[in-house]
mmCIF file of C-alpha atoms in Angstrom:
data_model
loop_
_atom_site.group_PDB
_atom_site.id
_atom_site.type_symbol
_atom_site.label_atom_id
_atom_site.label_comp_id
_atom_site.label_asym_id
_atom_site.label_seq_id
_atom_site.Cartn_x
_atom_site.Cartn_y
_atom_site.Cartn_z
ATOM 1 C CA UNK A 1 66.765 12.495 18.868
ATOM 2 C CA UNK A 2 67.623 13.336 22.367
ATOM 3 C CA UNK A 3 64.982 16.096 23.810
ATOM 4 C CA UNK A 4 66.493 18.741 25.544
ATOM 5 C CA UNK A 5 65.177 21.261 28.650
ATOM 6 C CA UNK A 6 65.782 24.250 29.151
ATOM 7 C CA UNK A 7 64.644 27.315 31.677
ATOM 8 C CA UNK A 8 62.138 29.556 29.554
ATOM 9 C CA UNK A 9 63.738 33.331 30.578
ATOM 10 C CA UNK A 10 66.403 34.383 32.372
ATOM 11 C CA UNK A 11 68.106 38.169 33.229
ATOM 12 C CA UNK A 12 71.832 39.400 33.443
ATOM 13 C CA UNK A 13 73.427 42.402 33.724
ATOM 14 C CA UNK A 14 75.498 43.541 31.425
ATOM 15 C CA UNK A 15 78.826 43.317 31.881
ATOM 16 C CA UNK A 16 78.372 39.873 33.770
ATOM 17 C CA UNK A 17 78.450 36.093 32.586
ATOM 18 C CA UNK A 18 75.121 34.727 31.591
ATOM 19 C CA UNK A 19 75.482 31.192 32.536
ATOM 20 C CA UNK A 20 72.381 29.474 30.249
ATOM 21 C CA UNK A 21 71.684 25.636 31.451
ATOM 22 C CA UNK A 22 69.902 22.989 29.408
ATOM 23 C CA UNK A 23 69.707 19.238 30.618
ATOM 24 C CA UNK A 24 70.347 16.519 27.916
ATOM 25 C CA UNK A 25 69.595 13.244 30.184
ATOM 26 C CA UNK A 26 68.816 11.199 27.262
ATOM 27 C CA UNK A 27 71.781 11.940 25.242
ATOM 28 C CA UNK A 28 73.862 9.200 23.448
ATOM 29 C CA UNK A 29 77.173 8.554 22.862
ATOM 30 C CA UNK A 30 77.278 10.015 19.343
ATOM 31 C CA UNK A 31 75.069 12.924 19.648
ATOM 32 C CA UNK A 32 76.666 16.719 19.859
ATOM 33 C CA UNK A 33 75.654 19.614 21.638
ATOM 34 C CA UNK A 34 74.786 23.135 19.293
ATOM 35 C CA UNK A 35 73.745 26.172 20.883
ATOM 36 C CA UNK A 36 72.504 28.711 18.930
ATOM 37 C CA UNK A 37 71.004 32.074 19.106
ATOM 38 C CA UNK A 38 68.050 33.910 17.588
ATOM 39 C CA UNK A 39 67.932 37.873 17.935
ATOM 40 C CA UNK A 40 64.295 39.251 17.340
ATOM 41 C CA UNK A 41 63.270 39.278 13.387
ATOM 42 C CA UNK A 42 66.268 37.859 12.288
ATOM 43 C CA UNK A 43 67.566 33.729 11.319
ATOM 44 C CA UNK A 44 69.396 31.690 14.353
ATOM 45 C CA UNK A 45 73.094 32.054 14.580
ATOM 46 C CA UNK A 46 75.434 29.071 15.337
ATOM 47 C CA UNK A 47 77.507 30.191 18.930
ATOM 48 C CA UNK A 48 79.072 26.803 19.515
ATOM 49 C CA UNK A 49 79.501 23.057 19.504
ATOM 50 C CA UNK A 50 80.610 19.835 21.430
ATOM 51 C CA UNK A 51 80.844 16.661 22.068
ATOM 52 C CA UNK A 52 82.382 15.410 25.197
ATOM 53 C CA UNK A 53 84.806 18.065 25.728
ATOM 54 C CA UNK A 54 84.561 21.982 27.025
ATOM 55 C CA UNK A 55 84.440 24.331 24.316
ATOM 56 C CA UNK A 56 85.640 27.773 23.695
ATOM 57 C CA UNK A 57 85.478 30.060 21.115
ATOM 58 C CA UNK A 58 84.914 34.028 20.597
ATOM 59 C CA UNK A 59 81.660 33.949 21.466
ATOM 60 C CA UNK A 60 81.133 31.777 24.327
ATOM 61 C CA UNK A 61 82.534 28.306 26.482
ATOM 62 C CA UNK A 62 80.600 25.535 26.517
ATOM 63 C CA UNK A 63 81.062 23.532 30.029
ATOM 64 C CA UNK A 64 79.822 19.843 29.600
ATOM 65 C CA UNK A 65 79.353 17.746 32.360
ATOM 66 C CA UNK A 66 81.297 14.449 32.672
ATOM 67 C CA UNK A 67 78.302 12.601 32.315
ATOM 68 C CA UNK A 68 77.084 14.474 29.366
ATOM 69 C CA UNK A 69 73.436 14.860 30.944
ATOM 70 C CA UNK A 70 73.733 18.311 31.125
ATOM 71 C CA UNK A 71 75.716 21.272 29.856
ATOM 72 C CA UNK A 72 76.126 25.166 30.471
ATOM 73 C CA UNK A 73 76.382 27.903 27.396
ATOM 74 C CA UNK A 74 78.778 31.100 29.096
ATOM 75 C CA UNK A 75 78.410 34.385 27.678
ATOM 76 C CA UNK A 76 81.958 36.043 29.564
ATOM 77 C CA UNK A 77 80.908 39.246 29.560
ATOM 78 C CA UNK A 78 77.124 40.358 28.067
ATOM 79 C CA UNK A 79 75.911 42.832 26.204
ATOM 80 C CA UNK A 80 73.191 44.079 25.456
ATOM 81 C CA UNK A 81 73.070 42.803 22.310
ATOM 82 C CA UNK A 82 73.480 39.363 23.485
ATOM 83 C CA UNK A 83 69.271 40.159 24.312
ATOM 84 C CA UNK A 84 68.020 36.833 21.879
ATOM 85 C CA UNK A 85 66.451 33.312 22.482
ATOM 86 C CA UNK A 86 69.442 30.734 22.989
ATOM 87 C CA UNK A 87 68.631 26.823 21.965
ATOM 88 C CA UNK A 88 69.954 24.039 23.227
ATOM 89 C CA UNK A 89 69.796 21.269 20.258
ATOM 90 C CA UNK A 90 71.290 17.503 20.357
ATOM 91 C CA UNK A 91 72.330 16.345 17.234
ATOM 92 C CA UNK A 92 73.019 12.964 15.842
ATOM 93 C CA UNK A 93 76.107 13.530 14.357
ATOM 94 C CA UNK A 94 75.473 11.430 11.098
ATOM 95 C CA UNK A 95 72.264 13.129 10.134
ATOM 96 C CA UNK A 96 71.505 17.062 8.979
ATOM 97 C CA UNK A 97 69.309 18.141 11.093
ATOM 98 C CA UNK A 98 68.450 20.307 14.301
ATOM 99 C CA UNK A 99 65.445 19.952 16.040
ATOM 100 C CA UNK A 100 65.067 23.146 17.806
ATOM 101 C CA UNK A 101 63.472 22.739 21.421
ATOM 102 C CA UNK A 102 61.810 25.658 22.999
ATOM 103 C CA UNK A 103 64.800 27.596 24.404
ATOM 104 C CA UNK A 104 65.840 30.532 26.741
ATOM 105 C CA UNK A 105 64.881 34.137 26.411
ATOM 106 C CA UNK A 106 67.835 35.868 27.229
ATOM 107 C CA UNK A 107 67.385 39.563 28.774
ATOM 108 C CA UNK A 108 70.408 41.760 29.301
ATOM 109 C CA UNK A 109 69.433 44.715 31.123
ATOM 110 C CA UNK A 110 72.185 48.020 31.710
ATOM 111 C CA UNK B 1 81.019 38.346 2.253
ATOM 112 C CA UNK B 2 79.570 34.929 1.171
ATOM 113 C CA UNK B 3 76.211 34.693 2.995
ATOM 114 C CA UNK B 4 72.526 33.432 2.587
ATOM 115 C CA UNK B 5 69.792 36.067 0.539
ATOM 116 C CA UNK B 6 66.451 35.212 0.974
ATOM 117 C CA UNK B 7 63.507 37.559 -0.990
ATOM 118 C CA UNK B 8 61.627 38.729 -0.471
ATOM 119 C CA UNK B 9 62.036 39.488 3.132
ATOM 120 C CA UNK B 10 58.068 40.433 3.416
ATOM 121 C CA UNK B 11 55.376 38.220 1.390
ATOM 122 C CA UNK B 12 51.778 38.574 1.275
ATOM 123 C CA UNK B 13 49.307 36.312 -0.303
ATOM 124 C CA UNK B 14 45.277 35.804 -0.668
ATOM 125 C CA UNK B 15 43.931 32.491 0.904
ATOM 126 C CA UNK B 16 44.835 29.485 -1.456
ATOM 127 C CA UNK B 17 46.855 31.373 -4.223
ATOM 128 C CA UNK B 18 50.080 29.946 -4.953
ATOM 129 C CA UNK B 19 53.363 31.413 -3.467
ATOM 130 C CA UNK B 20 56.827 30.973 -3.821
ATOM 131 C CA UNK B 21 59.783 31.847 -1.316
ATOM 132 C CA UNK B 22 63.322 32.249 -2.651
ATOM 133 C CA UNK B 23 66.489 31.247 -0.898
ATOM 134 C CA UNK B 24 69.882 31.572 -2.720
ATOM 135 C CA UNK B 25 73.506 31.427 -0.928
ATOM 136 C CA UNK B 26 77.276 32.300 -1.818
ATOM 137 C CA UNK B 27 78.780 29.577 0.162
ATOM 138 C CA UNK B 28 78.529 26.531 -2.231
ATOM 139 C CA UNK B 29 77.187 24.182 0.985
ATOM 140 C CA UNK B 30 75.889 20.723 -0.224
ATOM 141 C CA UNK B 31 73.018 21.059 1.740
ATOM 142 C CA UNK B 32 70.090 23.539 1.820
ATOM 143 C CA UNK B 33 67.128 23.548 4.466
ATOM 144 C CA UNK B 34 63.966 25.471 5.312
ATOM 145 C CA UNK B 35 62.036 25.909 7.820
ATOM 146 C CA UNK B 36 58.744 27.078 9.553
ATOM 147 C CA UNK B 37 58.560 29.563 12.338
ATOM 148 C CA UNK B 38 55.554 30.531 13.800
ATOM 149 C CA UNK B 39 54.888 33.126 16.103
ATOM 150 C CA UNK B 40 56.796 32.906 19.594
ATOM 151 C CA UNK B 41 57.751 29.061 18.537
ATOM 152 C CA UNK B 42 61.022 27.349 18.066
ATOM 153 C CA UNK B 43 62.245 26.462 13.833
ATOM 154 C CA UNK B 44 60.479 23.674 12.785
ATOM 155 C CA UNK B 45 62.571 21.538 10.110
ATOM 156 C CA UNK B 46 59.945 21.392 6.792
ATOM 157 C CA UNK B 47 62.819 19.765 4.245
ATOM 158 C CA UNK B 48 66.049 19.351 2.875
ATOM 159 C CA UNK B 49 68.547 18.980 0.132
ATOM 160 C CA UNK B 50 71.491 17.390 0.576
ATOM 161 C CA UNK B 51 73.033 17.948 -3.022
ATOM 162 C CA UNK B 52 70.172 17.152 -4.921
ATOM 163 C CA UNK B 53 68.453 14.297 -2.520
ATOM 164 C CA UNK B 54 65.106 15.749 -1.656
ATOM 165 C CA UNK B 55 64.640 14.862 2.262
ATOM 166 C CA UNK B 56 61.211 15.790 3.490
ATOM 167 C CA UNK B 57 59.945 15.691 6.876
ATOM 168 C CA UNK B 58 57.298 13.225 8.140
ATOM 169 C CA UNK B 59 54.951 15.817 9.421
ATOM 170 C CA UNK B 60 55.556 18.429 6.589
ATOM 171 C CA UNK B 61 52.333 18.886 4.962
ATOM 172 C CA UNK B 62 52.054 17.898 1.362
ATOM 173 C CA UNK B 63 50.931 21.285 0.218
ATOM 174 C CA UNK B 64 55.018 22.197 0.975
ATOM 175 C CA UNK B 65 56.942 21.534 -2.062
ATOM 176 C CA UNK B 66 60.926 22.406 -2.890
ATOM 177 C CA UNK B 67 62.677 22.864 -5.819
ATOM 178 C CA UNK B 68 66.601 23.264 -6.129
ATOM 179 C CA UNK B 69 67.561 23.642 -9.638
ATOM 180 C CA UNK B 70 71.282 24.056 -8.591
ATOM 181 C CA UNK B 71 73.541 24.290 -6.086
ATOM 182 C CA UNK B 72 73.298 28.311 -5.110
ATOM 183 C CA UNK B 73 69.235 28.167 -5.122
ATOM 184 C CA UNK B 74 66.541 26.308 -3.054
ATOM 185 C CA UNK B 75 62.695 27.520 -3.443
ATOM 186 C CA UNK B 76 59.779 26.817 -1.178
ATOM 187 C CA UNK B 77 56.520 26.456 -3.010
ATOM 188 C CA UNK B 78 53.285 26.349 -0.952
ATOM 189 C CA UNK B 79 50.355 25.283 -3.501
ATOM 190 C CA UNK B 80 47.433 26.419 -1.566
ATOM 191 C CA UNK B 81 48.586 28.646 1.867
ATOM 192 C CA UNK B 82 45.935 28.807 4.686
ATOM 193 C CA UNK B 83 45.631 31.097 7.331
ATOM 194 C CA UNK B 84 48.089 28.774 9.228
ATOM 195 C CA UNK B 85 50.874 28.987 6.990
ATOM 196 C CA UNK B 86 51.202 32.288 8.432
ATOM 197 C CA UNK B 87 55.135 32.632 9.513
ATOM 198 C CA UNK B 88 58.475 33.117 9.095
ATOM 199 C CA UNK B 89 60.145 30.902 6.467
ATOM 200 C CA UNK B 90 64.157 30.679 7.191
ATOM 201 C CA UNK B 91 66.546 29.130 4.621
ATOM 202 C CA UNK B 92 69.792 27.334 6.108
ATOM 203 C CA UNK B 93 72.854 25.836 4.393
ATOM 204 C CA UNK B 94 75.661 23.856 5.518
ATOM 205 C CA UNK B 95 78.436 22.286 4.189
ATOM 206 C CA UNK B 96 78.131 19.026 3.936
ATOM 207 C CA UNK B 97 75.545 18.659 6.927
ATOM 208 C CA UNK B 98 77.296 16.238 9.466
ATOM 209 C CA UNK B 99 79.371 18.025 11.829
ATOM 210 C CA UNK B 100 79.104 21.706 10.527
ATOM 211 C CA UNK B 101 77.068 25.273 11.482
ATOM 212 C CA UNK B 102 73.982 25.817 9.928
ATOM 213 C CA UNK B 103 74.100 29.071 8.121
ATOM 214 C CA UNK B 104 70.333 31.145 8.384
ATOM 215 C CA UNK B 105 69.361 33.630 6.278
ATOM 216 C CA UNK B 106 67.334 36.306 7.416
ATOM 217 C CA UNK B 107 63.926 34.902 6.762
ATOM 218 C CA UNK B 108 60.749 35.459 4.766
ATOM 219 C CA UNK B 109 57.443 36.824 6.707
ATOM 220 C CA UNK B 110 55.146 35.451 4.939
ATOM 221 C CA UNK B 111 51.396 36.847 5.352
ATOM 222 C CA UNK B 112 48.439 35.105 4.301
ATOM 223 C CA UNK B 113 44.546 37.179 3.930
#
């Protein structure tokens, strides 16, 4: 499974668009992209998914780049409950599994 | 609302007595995980049942067992917990596991003296 990287912290203010990379460079063709979310003491929460193409949904976009290498969770408009630790996962998309990489602590401060 | 229970939410056991971890969901997903998380680390996959195919992890230790006597409940056993089995335990489902969320349940903290 392809590893992913991603920065250990990052702030926003609420209010603005937390923009959370992760690089992918040794993605293949058939693997997706999940990002999901873990608030403090409680189980991770799917946000989002894709493949090649940019994603929306409630939550959040998902930007891909053209090369797939990298991608870009946006949070529009953060709250403060948006504070959690987002992961970047690659998935093979014939198997069941995520293999959860370190991710990003999230702080959104008033 | 159809969701993931897991009980008890808190767990403590003495050094190498038996415990079991319960996981049962309202969704009637195919396929049932758990998994370890230890303090200020990422989920670590232990297992999971795809129906009733057991699929265990390479690295999961062999004191881990599962049981899933149906499709609504999955239960971790650990036979002997150490000090280092000291964690949260989170049950997942999904629906049939190939291109679909991962639904968590809150977790068990499990304590071990």
């Amino acid at each position: 499974d392809a590893k992913t990287t991603q920065p250990p912290s990052m702030d926003c203010a609420e209010g603005r668009a937390a923009n959370l990379p992760c690089n992918h460079s040794t993605i293949s063709g058939n693997e997706y992209v999940y990002w999901y979310r873990q608030i403090h003491s409680q189980g991770p929460q799917y946000i989002i998914h894709g493949l090649k193409n940019n994603e929306t949904n409630e939550m959040a976009s998902l930007i891909i780049t053209e090369d797939r290498k990298s991608s870009t969770l946006i949070l529009p408009h953060a709250t403060l409950r948006d504070t959690a630790v987002y992961y970047c996962i690659v998935r093979v998309a014939i198997t069941d599994k995520l293999i959860f990489g370190t991710g990003t602590r999230l702080q959104v401060f008033p | 609302d159809a969701m993931v229970i897991q009980n008890p939410r808190y767990q403590v056991t003495q050094f190498g007595k038996p415990v079991t971890l319960s996981c049962s969901q309202t969704l009637n997903h195919n396929v049932m995980y758990w998994y370890q998380q230890k303090s200020s680390q990422a989920p670590k996959l232990l297992f999971h049942y795809y129906d009733k195919d057991f699929n265990n992890e390479a690295d999961t230790p062999d004191n881990f067992q599962s049981r899933r006597p149906n499709t609504s409940f999955c239960f971790l056993d650990i036979r002997s917990p150490g000090l280092g089995d000291a964690a949260m335990y989170l049950c997942a489902t999904s629906r049939d596991g190939r291109d679909n969320e991962q639904f968590f349940g809150p977790g068990t903290r499990l304590t071990v003296l």
